CSV table of C-alpha atoms in Angstrom, one decimal:
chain,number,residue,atom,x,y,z
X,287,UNK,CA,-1.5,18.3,30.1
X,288,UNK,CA,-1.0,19.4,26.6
X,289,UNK,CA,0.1,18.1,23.6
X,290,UNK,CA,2.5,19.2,20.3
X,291,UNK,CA,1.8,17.9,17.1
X,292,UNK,CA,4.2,18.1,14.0
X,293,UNK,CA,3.1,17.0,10.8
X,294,UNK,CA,4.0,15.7,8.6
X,295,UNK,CA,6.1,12.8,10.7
X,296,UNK,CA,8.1,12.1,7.7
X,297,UNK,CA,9.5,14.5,4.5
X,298,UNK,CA,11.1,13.5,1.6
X,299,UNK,CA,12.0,15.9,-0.7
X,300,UNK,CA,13.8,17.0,-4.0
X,301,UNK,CA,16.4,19.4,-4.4
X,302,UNK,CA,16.0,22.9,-4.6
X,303,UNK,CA,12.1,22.4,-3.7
X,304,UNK,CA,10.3,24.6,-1.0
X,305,UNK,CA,8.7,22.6,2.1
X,306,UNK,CA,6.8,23.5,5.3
X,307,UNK,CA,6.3,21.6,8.0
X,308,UNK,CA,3.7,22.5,10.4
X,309,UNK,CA,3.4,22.3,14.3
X,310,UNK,CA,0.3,22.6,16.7
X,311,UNK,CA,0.5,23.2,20.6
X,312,UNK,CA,-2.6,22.9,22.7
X,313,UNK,CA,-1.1,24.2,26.0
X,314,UNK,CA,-2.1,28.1,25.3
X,315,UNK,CA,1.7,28.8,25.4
X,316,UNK,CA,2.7,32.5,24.1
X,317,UNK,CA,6.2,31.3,23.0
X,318,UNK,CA,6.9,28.5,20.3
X,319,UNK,CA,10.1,27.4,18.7
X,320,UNK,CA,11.8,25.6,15.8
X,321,UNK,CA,14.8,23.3,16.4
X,322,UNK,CA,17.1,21.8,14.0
X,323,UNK,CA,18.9,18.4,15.3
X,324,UNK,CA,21.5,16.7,13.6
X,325,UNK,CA,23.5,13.9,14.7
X,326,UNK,CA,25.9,14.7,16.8
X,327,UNK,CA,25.5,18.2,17.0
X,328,UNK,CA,22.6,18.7,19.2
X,329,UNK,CA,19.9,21.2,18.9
X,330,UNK,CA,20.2,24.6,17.0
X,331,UNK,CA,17.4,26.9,17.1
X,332,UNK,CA,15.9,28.3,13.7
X,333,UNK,CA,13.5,30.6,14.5
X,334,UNK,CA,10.9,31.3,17.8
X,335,UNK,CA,7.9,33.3,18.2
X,336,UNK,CA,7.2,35.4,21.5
X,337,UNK,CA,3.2,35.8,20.6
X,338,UNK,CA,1.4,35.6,17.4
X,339,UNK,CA,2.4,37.5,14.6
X,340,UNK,CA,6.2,38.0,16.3
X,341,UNK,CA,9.0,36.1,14.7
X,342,UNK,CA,13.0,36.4,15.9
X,343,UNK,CA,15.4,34.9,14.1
X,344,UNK,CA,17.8,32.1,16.2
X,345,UNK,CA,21.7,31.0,15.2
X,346,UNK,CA,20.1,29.1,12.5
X,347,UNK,CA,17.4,31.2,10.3
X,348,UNK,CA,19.6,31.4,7.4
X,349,UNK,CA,17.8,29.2,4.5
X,350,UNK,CA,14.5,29.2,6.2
X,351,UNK,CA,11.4,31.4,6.8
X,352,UNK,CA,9.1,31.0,9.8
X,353,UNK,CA,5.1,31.6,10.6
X,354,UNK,CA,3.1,32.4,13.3
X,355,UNK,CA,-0.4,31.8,12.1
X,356,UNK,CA,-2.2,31.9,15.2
X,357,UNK,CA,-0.6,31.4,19.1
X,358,UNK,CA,-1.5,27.6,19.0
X,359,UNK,CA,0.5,27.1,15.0
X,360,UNK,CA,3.8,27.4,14.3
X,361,UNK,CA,5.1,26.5,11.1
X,362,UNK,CA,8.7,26.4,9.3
X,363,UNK,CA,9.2,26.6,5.5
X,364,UNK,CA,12.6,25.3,4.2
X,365,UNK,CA,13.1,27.9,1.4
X,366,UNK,CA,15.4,26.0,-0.8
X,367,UNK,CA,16.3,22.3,0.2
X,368,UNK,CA,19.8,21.1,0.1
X,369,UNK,CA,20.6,17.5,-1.5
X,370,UNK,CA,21.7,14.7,0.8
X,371,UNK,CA,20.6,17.0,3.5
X,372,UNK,CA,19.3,14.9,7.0
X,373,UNK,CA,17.9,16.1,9.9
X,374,UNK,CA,15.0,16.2,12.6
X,375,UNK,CA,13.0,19.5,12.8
X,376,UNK,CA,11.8,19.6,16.6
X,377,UNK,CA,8.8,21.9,17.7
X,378,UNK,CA,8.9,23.1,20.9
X,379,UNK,CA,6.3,25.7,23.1
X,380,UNK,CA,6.6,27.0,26.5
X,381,UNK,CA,5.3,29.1,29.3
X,382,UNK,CA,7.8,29.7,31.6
X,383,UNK,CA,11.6,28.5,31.2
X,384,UNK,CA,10.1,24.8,31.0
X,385,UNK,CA,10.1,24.0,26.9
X,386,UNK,CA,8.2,21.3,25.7
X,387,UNK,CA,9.0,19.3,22.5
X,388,UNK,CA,7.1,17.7,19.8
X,389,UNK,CA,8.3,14.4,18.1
X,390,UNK,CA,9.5,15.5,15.3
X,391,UNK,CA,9.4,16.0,11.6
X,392,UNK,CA,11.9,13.8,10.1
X,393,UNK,CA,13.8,15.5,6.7
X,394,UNK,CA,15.7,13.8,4.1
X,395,UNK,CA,16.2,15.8,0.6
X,396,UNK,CA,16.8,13.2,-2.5
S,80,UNK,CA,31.4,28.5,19.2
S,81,UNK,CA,29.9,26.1,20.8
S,82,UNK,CA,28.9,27.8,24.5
S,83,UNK,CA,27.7,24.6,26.0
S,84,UNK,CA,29.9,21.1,25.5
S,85,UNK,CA,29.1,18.0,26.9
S,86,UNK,CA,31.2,15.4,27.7
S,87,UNK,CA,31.7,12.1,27.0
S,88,UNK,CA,29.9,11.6,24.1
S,89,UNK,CA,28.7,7.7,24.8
S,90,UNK,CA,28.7,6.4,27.9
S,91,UNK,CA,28.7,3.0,29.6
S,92,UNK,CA,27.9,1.7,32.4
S,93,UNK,CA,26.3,-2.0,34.5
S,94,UNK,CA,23.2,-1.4,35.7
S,95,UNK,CA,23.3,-0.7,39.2
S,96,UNK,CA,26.1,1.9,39.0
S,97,UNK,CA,26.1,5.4,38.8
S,98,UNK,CA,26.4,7.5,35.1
S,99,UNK,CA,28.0,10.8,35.6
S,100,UNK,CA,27.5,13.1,32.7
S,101,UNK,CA,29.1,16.3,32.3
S,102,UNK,CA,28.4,19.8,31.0
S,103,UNK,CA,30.0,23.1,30.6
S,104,UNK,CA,29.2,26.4,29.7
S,105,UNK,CA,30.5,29.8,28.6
S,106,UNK,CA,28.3,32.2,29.2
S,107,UNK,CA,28.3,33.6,32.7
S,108,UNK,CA,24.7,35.3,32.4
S,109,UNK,CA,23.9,31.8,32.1
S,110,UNK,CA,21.4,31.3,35.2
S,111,UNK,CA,19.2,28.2,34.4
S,112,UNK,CA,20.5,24.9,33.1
S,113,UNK,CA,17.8,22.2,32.5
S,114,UNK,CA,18.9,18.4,31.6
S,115,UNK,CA,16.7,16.9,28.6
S,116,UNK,CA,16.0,13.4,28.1
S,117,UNK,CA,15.5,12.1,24.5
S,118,UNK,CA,14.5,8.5,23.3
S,119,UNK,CA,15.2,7.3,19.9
S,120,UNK,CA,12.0,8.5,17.8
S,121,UNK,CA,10.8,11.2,20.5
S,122,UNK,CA,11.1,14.7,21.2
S,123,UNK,CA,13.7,15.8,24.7
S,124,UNK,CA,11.5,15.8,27.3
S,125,UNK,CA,12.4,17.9,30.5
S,126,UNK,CA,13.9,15.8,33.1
S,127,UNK,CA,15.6,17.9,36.0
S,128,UNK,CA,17.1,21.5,36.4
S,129,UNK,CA,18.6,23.9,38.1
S,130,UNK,CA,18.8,27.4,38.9
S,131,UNK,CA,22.4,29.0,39.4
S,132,UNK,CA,21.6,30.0,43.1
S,133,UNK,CA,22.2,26.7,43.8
S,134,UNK,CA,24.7,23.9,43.9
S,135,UNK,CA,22.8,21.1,44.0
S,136,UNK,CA,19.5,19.5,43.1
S,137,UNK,CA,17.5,16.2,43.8
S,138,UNK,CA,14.8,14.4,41.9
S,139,UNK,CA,14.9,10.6,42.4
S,140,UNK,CA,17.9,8.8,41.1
S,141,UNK,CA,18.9,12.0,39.4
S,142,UNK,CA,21.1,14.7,41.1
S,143,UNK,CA,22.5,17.8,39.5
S,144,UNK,CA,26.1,19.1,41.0
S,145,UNK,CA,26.6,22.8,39.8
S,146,UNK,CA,29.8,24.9,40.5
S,147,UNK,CA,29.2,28.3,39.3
S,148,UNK,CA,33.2,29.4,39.7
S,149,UNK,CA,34.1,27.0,37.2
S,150,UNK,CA,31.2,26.7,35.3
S,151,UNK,CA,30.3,23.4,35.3
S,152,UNK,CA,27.5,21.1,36.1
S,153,UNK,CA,26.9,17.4,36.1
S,154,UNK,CA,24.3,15.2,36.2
S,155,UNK,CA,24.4,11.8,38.1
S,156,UNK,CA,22.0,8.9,37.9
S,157,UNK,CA,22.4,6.9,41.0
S,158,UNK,CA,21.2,2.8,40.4
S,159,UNK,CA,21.1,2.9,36.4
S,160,UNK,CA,18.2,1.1,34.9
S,161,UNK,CA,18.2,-0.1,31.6
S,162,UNK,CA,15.6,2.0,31.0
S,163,UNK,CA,17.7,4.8,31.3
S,164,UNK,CA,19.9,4.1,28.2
S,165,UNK,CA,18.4,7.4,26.0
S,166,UNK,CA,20.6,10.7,25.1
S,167,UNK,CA,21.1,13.4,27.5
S,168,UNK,CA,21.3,16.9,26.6
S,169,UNK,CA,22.3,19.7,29.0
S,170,UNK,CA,20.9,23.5,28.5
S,171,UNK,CA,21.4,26.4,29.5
S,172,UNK,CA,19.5,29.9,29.1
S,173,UNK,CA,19.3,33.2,31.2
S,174,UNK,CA,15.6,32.5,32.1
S,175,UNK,CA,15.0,33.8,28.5
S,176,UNK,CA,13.2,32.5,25.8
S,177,UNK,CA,16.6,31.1,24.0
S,178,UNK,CA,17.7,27.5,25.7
S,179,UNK,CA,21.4,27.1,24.1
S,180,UNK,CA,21.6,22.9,23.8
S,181,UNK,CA,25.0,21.3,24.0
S,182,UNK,CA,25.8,18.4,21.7
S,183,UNK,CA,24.5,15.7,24.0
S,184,UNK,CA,25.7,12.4,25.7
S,185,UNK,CA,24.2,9.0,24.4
S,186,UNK,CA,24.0,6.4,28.2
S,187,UNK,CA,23.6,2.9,27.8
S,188,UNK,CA,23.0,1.1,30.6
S,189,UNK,CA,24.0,-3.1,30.4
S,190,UNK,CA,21.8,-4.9,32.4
């Protein structure tokens, strides 16, 4: 088995400020993913990442830039935060059609 | 546009009984429609799915009914278990790399 780590768990920030949030798969998986989830509206993808250095651009890229330092990292910078904005960034990674999640970065902009 | 809807929202039900939870799509290239389990504080994790070549699949407790014509599936948990109370989500992708989510159903199951 593997594992996807998302750091940090927790984000508080200011707004207008700039903040990344990084991810870490140890399955060997070629593709990776960035979620949005907000209550009630399920999960939007951001951004995802075929093989390293490849980025595409999902329903929700608008506001944020993606990286794809290496094929186990992932990471997602929010480029300018939104006041009262809430929300759970999910990182996912798969193989096949099976996606795996992480836990979670949990977002909330003062 | 929301290409895959779920329905209800929150469900109910004793334990014992069977949930029902329904999904719908709009896509017909659609061909492979997973069901993700999510606890409060966790990430979904892959529970059961299907492939549209087929009508029906078993794993345990849950089974997943699928009617291409009318595209729409459902997921039933036979003998609910408190332990099942989490949020459901149904996907649905075309063996791609892009799983489309649909908003999700939150079960609780009364013991």
């Amino acid at each position: 088995g593997g594992i996807i780590t998302q750091t940090p768990k927790f984000l508080i920030g200011q707004e207008g400020q700039k903040l990344t949030l990084k991810c870490q798969q140890n399955f060997n998986h070629d593709t990776m993913y960035w979620y949005r989830q907000d209550s009630g509206k399920g999960l939007r993808l951001i951004y995802y990442s075929i093989t390293e250095n490849d980025l595409q651009k999902g329903d929700l890229s608008e506001g944020y830039d993606a990286s794809r330092e290496k094929k186990s990292s992932f990471s997602l910078t929010v480029t300018s935060a939104q006041k009262n904005e809430m929300a759970v960034f999910l990182c996912a990674s798969s193989l096949t059609a099976e996606v795996f999640f992480g836990k979670g970065t949990r977002l909330t902009v003062v | 546009q929301q290409q895959v809807r779920q329905s209800p929202q929150s469900l109910t039900v004793w334990e014992g009984e069977t949930a029902i939870l329904n999904c719908s799509y709009e896509n017909s290239a659609f061909d492979y429609f997973p069901w993700y389990q999510q606890f409060p504080g966790e990430g979904p994790a892959l529970l059961i799915s299907i492939l549209s070549v087929s009508d029906k699949k078993e794993d345990g407790r849950f089974t997943i009914f699928f009617n291409k014509r009318e595209k729409k599936l459902s997921l039933h948990i036979a003998d609910s278990q408190p332990g099942d109370s989490a949020t459901y989500f149904c996907a649905a992708s075309n063996m791609g790399y892009k799983l489309t989510f649909g908003t999700g159903t939150s079960l609780l199951v009364d013991p």
